[in-house]
Coordinates of C-alpha atoms in Angstrom, one line a residue:
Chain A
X998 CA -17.5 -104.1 -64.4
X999 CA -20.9 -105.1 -62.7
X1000 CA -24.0 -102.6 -62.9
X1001 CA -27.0 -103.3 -61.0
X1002 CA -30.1 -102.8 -63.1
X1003 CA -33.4 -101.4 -62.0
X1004 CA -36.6 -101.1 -64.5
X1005 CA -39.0 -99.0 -62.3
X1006 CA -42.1 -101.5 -62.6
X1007 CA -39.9 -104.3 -61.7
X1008 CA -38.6 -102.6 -58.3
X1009 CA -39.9 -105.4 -56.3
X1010 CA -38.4 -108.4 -57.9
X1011 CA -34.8 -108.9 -57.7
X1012 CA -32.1 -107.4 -59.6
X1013 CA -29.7 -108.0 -62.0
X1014 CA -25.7 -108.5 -62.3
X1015 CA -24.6 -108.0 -65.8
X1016 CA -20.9 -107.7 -67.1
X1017 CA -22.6 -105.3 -69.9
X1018 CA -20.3 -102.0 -69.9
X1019 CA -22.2 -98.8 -68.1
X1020 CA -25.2 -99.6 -70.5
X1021 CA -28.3 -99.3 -69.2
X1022 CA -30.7 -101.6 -70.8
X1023 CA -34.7 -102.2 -69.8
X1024 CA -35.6 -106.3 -69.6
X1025 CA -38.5 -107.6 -69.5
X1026 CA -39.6 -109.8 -66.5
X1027 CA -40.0 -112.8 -69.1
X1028 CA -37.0 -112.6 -71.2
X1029 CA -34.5 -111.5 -67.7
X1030 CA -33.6 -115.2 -66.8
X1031 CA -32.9 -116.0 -70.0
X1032 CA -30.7 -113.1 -70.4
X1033 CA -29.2 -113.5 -67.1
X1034 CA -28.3 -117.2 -67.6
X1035 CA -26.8 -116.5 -71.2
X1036 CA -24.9 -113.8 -69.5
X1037 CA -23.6 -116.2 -66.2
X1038 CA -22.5 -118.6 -68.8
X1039 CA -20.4 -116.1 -70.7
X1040 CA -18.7 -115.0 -68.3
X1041 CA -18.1 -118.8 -66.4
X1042 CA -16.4 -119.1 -69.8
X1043 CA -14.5 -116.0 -70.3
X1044 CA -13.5 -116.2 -66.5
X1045 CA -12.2 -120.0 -67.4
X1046 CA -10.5 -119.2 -70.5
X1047 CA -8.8 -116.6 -68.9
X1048 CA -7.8 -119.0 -65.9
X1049 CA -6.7 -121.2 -68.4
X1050 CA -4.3 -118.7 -70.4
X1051 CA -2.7 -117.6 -67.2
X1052 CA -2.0 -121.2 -66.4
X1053 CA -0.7 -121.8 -70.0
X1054 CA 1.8 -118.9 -69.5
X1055 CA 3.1 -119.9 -65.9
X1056 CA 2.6 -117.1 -63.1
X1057 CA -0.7 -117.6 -61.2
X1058 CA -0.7 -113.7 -59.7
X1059 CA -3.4 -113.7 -57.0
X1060 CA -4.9 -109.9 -56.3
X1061 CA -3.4 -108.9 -53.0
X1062 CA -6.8 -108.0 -50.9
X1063 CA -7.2 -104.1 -49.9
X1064 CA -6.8 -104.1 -45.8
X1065 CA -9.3 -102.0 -44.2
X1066 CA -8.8 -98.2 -44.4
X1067 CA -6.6 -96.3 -42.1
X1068 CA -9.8 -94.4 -40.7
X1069 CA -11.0 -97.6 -39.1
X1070 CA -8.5 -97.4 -36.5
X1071 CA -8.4 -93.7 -35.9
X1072 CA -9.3 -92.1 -32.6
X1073 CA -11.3 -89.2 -31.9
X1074 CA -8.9 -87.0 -30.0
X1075 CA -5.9 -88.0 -32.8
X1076 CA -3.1 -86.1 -33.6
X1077 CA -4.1 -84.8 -36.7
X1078 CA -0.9 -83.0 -38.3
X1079 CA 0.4 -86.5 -38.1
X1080 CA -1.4 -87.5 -40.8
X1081 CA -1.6 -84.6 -43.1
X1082 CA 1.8 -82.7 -42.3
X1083 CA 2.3 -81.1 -45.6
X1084 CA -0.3 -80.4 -48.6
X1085 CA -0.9 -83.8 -50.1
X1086 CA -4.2 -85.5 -52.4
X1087 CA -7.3 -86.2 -50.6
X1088 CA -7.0 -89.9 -49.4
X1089 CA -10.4 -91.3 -49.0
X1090 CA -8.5 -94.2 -46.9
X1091 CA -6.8 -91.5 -44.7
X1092 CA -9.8 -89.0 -43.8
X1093 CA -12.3 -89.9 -42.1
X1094 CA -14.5 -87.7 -42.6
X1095 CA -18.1 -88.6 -44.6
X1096 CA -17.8 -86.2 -47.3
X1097 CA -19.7 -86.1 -50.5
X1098 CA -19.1 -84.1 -53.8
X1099 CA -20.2 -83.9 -57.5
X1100 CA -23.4 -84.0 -59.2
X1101 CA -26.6 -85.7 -57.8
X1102 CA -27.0 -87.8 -61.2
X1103 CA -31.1 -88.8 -61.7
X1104 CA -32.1 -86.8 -58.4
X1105 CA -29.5 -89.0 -56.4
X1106 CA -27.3 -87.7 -54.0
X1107 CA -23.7 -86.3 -54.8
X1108 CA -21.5 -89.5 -55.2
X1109 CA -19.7 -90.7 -51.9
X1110 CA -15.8 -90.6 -51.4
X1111 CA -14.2 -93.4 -52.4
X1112 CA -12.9 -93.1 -55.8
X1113 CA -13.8 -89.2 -55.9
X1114 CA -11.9 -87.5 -59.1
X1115 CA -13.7 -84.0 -57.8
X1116 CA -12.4 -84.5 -54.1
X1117 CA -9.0 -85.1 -55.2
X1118 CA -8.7 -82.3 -58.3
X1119 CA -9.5 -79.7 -55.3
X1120 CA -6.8 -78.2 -53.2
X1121 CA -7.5 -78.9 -49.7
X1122 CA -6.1 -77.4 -46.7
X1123 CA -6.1 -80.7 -44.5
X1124 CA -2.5 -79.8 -43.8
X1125 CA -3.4 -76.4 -42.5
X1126 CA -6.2 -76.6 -39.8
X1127 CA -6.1 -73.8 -36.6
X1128 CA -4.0 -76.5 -34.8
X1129 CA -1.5 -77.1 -37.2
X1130 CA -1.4 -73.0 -38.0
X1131 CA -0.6 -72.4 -34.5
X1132 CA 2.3 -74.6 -34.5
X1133 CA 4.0 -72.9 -37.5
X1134 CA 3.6 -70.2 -36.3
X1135 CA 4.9 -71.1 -32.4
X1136 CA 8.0 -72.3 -34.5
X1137 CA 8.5 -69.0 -37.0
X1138 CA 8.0 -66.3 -34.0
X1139 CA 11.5 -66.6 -33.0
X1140 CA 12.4 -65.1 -36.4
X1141 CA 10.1 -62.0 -36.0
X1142 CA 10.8 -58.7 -34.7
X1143 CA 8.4 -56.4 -33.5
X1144 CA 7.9 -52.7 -34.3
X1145 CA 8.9 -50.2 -32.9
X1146 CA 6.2 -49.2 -29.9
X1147 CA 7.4 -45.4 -30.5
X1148 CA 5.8 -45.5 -33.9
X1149 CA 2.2 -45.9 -33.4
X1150 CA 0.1 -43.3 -35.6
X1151 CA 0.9 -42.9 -39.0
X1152 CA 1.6 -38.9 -38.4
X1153 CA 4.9 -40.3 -36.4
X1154 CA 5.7 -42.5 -38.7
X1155 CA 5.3 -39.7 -41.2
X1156 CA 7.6 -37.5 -39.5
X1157 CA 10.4 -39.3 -38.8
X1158 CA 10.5 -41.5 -42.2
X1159 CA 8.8 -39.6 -44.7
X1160 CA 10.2 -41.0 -47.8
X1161 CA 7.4 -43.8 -49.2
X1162 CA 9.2 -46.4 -51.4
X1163 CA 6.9 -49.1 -53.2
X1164 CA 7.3 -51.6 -54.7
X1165 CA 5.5 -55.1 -55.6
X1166 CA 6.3 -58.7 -55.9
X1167 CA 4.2 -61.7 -57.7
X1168 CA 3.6 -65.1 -57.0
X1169 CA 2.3 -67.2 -60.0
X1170 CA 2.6 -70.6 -62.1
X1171 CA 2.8 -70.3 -65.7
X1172 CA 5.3 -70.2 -68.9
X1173 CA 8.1 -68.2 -66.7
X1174 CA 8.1 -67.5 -62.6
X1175 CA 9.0 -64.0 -63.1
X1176 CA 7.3 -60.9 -64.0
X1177 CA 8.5 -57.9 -65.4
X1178 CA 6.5 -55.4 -63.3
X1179 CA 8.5 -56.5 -60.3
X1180 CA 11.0 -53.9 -60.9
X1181 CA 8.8 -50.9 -60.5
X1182 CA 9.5 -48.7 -57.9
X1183 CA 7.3 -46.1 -56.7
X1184 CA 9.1 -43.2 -54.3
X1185 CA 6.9 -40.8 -52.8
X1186 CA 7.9 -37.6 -50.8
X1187 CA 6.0 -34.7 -49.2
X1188 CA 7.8 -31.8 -50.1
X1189 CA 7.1 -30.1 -46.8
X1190 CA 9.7 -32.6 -45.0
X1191 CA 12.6 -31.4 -47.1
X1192 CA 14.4 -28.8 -46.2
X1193 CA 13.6 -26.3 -49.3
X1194 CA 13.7 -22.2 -49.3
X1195 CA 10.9 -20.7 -50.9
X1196 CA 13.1 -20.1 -54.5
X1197 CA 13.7 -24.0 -54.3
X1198 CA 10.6 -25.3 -53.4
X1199 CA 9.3 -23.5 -56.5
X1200 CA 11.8 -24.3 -58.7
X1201 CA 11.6 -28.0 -57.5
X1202 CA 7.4 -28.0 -58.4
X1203 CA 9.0 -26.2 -61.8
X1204 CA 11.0 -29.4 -62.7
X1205 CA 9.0 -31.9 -61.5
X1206 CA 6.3 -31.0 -64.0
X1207 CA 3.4 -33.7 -63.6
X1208 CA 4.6 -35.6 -60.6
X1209 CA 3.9 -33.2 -57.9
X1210 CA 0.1 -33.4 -56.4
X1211 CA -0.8 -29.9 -55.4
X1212 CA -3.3 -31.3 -53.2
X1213 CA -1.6 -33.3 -51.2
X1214 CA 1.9 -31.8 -51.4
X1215 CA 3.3 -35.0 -52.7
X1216 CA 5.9 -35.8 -55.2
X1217 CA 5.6 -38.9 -56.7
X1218 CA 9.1 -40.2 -59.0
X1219 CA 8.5 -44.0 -60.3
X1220 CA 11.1 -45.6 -62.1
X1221 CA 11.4 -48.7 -64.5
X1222 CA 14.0 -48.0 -66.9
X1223 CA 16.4 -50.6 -65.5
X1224 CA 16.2 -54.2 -65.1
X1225 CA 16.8 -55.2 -61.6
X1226 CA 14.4 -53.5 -58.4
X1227 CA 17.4 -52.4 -56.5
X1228 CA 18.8 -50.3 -59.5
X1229 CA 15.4 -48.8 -60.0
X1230 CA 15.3 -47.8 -56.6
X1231 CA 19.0 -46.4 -57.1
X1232 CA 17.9 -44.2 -59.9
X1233 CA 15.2 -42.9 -57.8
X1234 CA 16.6 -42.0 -55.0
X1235 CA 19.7 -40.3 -57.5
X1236 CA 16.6 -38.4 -59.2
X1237 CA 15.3 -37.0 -56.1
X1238 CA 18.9 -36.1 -54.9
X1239 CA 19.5 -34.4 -58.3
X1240 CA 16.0 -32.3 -58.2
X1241 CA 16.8 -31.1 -54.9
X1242 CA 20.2 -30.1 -55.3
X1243 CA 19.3 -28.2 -58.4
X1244 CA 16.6 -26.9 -57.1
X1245 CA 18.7 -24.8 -54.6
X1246 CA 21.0 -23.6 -57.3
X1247 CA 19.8 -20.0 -58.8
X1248 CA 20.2 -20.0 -62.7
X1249 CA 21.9 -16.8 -63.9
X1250 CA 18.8 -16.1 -65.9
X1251 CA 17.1 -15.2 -62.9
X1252 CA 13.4 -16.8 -63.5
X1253 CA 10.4 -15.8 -61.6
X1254 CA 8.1 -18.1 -60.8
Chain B
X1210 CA 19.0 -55.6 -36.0
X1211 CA 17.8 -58.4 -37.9
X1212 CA 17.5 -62.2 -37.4
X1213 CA 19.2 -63.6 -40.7
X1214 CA 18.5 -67.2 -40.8
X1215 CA 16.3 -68.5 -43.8
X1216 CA 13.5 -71.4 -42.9
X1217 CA 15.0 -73.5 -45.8
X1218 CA 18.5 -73.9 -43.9
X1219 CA 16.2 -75.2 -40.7
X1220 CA 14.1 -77.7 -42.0
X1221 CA 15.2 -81.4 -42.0
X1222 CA 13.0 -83.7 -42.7
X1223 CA 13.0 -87.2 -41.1
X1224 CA 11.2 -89.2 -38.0
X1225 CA 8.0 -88.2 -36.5
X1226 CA 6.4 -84.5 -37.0
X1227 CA 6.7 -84.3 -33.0
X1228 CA 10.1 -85.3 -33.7
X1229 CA 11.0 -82.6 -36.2
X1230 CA 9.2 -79.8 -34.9
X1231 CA 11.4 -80.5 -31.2
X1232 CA 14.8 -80.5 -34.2
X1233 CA 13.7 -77.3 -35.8
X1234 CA 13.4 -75.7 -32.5
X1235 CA 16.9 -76.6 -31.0
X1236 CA 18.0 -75.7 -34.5
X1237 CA 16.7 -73.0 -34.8
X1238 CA 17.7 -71.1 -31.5
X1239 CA 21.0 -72.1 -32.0
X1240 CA 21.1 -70.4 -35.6
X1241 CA 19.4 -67.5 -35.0
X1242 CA 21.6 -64.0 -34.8
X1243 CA 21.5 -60.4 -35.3
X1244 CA 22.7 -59.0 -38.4
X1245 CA 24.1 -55.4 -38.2
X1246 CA 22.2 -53.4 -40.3
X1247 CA 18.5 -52.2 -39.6
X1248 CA 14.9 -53.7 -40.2
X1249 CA 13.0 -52.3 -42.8
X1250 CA 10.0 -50.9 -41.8
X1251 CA 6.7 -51.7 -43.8
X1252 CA 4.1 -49.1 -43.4
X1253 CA 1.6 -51.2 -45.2
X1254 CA 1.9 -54.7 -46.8
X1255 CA -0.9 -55.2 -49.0
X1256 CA -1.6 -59.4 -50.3
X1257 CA -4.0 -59.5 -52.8
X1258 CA -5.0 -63.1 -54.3
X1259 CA -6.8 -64.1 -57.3
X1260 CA -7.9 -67.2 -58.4
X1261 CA -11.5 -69.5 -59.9
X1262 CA -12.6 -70.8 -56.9
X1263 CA -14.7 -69.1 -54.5
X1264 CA -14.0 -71.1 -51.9
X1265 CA -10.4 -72.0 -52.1
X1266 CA -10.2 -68.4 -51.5
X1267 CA -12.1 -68.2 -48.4
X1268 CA -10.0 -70.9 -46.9
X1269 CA -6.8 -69.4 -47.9
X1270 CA -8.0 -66.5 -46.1
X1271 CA -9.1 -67.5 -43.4
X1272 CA -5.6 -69.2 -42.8
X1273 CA -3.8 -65.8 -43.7
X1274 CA -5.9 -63.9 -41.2
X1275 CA -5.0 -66.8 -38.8
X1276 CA -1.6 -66.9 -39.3
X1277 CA -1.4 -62.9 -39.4
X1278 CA -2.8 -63.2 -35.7
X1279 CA -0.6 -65.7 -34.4
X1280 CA 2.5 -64.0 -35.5
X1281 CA 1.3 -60.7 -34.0
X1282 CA 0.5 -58.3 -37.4
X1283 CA -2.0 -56.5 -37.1
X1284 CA -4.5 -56.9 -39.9
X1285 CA -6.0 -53.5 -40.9
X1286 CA -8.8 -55.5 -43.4
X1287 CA -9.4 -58.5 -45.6
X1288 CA -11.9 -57.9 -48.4
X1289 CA -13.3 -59.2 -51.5
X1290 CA -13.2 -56.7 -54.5
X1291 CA -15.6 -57.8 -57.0
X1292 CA -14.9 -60.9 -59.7
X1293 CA -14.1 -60.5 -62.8
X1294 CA -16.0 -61.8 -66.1
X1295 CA -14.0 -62.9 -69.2
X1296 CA -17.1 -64.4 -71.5
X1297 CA -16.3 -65.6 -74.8
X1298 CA -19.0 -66.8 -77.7
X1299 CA -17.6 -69.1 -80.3
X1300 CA -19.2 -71.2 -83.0
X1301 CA -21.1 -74.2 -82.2
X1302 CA -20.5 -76.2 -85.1
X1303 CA -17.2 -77.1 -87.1
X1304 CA -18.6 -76.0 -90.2
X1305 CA -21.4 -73.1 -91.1
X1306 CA -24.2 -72.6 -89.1
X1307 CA -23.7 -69.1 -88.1
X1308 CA -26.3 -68.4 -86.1
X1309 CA -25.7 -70.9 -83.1
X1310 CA -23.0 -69.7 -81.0
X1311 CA -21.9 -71.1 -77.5
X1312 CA -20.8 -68.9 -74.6
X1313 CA -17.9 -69.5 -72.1
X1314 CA -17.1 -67.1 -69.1
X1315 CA -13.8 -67.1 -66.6
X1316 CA -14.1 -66.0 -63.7
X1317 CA -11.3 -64.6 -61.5
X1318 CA -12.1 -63.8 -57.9
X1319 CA -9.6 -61.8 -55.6
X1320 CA -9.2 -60.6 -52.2
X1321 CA -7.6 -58.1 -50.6
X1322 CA -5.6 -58.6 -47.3
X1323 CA -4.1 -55.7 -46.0
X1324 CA -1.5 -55.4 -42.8
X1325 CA -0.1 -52.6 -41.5
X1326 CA 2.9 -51.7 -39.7
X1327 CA 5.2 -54.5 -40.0
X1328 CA 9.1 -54.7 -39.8
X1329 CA 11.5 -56.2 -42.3
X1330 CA 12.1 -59.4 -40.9
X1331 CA 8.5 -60.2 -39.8
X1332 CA 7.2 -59.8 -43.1
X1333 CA 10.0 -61.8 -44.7
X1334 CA 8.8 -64.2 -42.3
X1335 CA 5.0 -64.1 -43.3
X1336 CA 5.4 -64.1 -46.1
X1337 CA 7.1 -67.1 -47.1
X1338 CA 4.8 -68.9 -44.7
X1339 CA 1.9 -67.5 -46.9
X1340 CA 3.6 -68.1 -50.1
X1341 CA 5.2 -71.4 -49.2
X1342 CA 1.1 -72.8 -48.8
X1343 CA -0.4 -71.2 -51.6
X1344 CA -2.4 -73.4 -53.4
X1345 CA -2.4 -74.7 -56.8
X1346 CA -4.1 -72.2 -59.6
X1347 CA -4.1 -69.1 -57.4
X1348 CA -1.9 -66.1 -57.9
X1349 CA -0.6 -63.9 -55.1
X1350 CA 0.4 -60.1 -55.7
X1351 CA 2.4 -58.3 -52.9
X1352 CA 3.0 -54.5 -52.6
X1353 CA 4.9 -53.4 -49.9
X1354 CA 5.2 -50.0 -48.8
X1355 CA 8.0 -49.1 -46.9
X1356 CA 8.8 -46.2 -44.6
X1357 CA 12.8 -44.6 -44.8
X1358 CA 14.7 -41.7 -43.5
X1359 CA 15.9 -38.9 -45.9
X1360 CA 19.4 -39.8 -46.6
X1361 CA 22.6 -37.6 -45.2
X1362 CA 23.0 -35.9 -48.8
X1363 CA 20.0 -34.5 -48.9
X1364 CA 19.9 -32.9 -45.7
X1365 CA 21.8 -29.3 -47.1
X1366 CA 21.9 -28.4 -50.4
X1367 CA 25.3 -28.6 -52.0
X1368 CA 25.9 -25.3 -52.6
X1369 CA 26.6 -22.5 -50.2
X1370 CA 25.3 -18.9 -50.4
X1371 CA 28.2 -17.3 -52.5
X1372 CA 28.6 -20.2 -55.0
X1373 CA 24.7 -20.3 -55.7
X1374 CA 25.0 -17.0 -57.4
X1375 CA 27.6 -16.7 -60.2

């Protein structure tokens, strides 16, 4: 591995190649051609010996040359989700774009991208620019339906589906894909757009104890007792039809409320 | 009515991307139908994404918001709640010296992406194009919130006015 040397006072003279390993090292002016010439000779001889044990052993394998990069021959007005069609690495060879990143070692400037470990360990989203965004989506609009144009304020929507069911679903990497708080389900219902007599809309506040928001008139039931999202949502919807049902029966301990 | 078709079942992946998009979409019209019963309706579909990077996020939402337009969902907001601070002080050394301790931190930043009024089928569809391109070492939490009718057997109570009072 070569490693150009620069001692500050010497920045006018010439500099050195050394096969020393990543270590810096100060020469003086009078000792550097020694140095250098030791150094030559080594490696004339480790570069010979080598040559000469590859010989000894029989294949000859000659270093197949690195073309010039793809960006060379890139136009301007390219297609562009050509060459990054689905999430892939950062290819220095591929993008040719003059991008810089990592630390500006000795006041330098942030290290250029060929052979770029920080450019690679990044997600990029050269796969998903505007273009390529507005040709998914061209292709996934014939799947989508579109809502219904009666329904536009919430107070419509309110009215004619009042019963709010919610529920939540996660998207992560790590030991296991699922997570156990998918199967919460949340169903809330103003009690206003059932249809409840005064006796049962008491009794039904009576029962529901802590779930009912005087404020805002809403009763909240939210289930995870069972494993799966749809049964949750079954046991709901069998609580509410339970409470209400009861609600309209009148004990024969007549209770005032 | 719903279109019941899943992307997976479309995709084929061979040739040119000119090539397979032209596939997909002959494939794709002649696999599409109506399935009988009807679309959910999502009053609110809330994403919310967390991750370490800063900017990741602010690429991944600027491609959601995208995407959100181009299908046609409206996009009620797309905020960033505050980052959280997980900071940690261990020991310096193996082996005694108490009193030198080093500090770590994570930080997790979210946003908050919000859409409202979306039916079944369209957010199926969004969201496995959002999901499908996450990126690596971000999470994604979804809560939907859907609108429904009362059912029939809660419409009148069970009983009628001579069996209510025994």
């Amino acid at each position: 591995m070569a490693a150009y040397i620069t001692h500050p006072a010497l920045s006018s003279l010439s500099k050195i190649n050394c096969n020393i390993n990543a270590i810096y090292c100060f020469i003086s002016f009078s000792r550097r051609i020694s140095i250098s010439s030791n150094v030559l000779s080594t490696s004339a001889v480790t570069t010979e010996s080598e040559a000469a044990g590859r010989g000894v052993r029989g294949q000859r394998r000659s270093k197949r040359q690195a073309g010039e990069p793809r960006t060379e021959r890139m136009t301007v007005d390219q297609d562009w989700t050509a060459v990054y069609p689905t999430a892939a690495s950062f290819k220095p060879s591929t993008v040719p774009l003059p991008v810089r990143m990592g630390y500006p070692v000795k006041r330098g400037v942030p290290p250029a991208k060929k052979g770029n470990l920080e450019l690679m360990k990044i997600p990029n989203f050269l796969h998903l620019t505007p273009v390529a965004i507005k040709k998914h989506c061209e292709a996934l609009k014939q799947f989508c339906t579109e809502w219904p144009s009666a329904l536009d304020s919430d107070e419509k929507c309110m009215k004619h589906f009042p019963i709010q069911v919610q529920s939540k679903e996660f998207v992560s990497a790590g030991l296991s894909l699922q997570n156990p708080d998918a199967r919460i389900v949340t169903l809330k219902v103003k009690l206003s757009s059932l249809n409840l007599d005064d006796h049962a809309r008491k009794k039904m506040i009576k029962l529901c104890e802590e779930r009912y928001c005087k404020d805002t008139d809403t009763l909240t039931i939210t289930t995870d007792s069972c494993p799966l999202r749809q049964q949750n949502y079954d046991y709901a919807m069998y609580l509410l039809t339970v409470l209400y049902h009861e609600s309209w029966y009148i004990d024969w301990i007549v209770i005032s409320f | 009515p719903c279109p019941a078709v899943s992307l997976r079942s479309a995709l084929v992946l061979r040739g040119s991307y000119e090539a397979v998009l032209c596939e997909i979409k002959t494939l794709i019209v002649s696999q599409v139908s109506l399935a009988e019963e009807p679309d959910a309706l999502y009053q609110k579909l809330t994403v919310r994404v967390k991750g370490h990077d800063r900017s990741v996020l602010d690429s991944y939402e600027f491609f959601v918001t995208l995407a959100a337009g181009e299908l046609g969902l409206k996009l009620e907001k797309a905020c960033e709640p505050p980052k959280h601070t997980d900071k940690l002080a261990l020991l310096k050394s193996v082996h005694i010296f108490k009193k030198h301790h080093v500090q770590y931190e994570t930080r997790t930043h979210q946003r908050r992406i919000e859409v409202s009024r979306v039916t079944g089928s369209s957010a199926r569809v969004y969201l496995e194009y959002i999901q499908r391109n996450l990126p690596e070492g971000v999470a994604m939490e979804v809560i939907k919130t859907s609108a429904e009718k009362i059912p029939e057997h809660i419409h009148t109570p069970l009983w009628d006015e001579c069996r209510r009072q025994r």
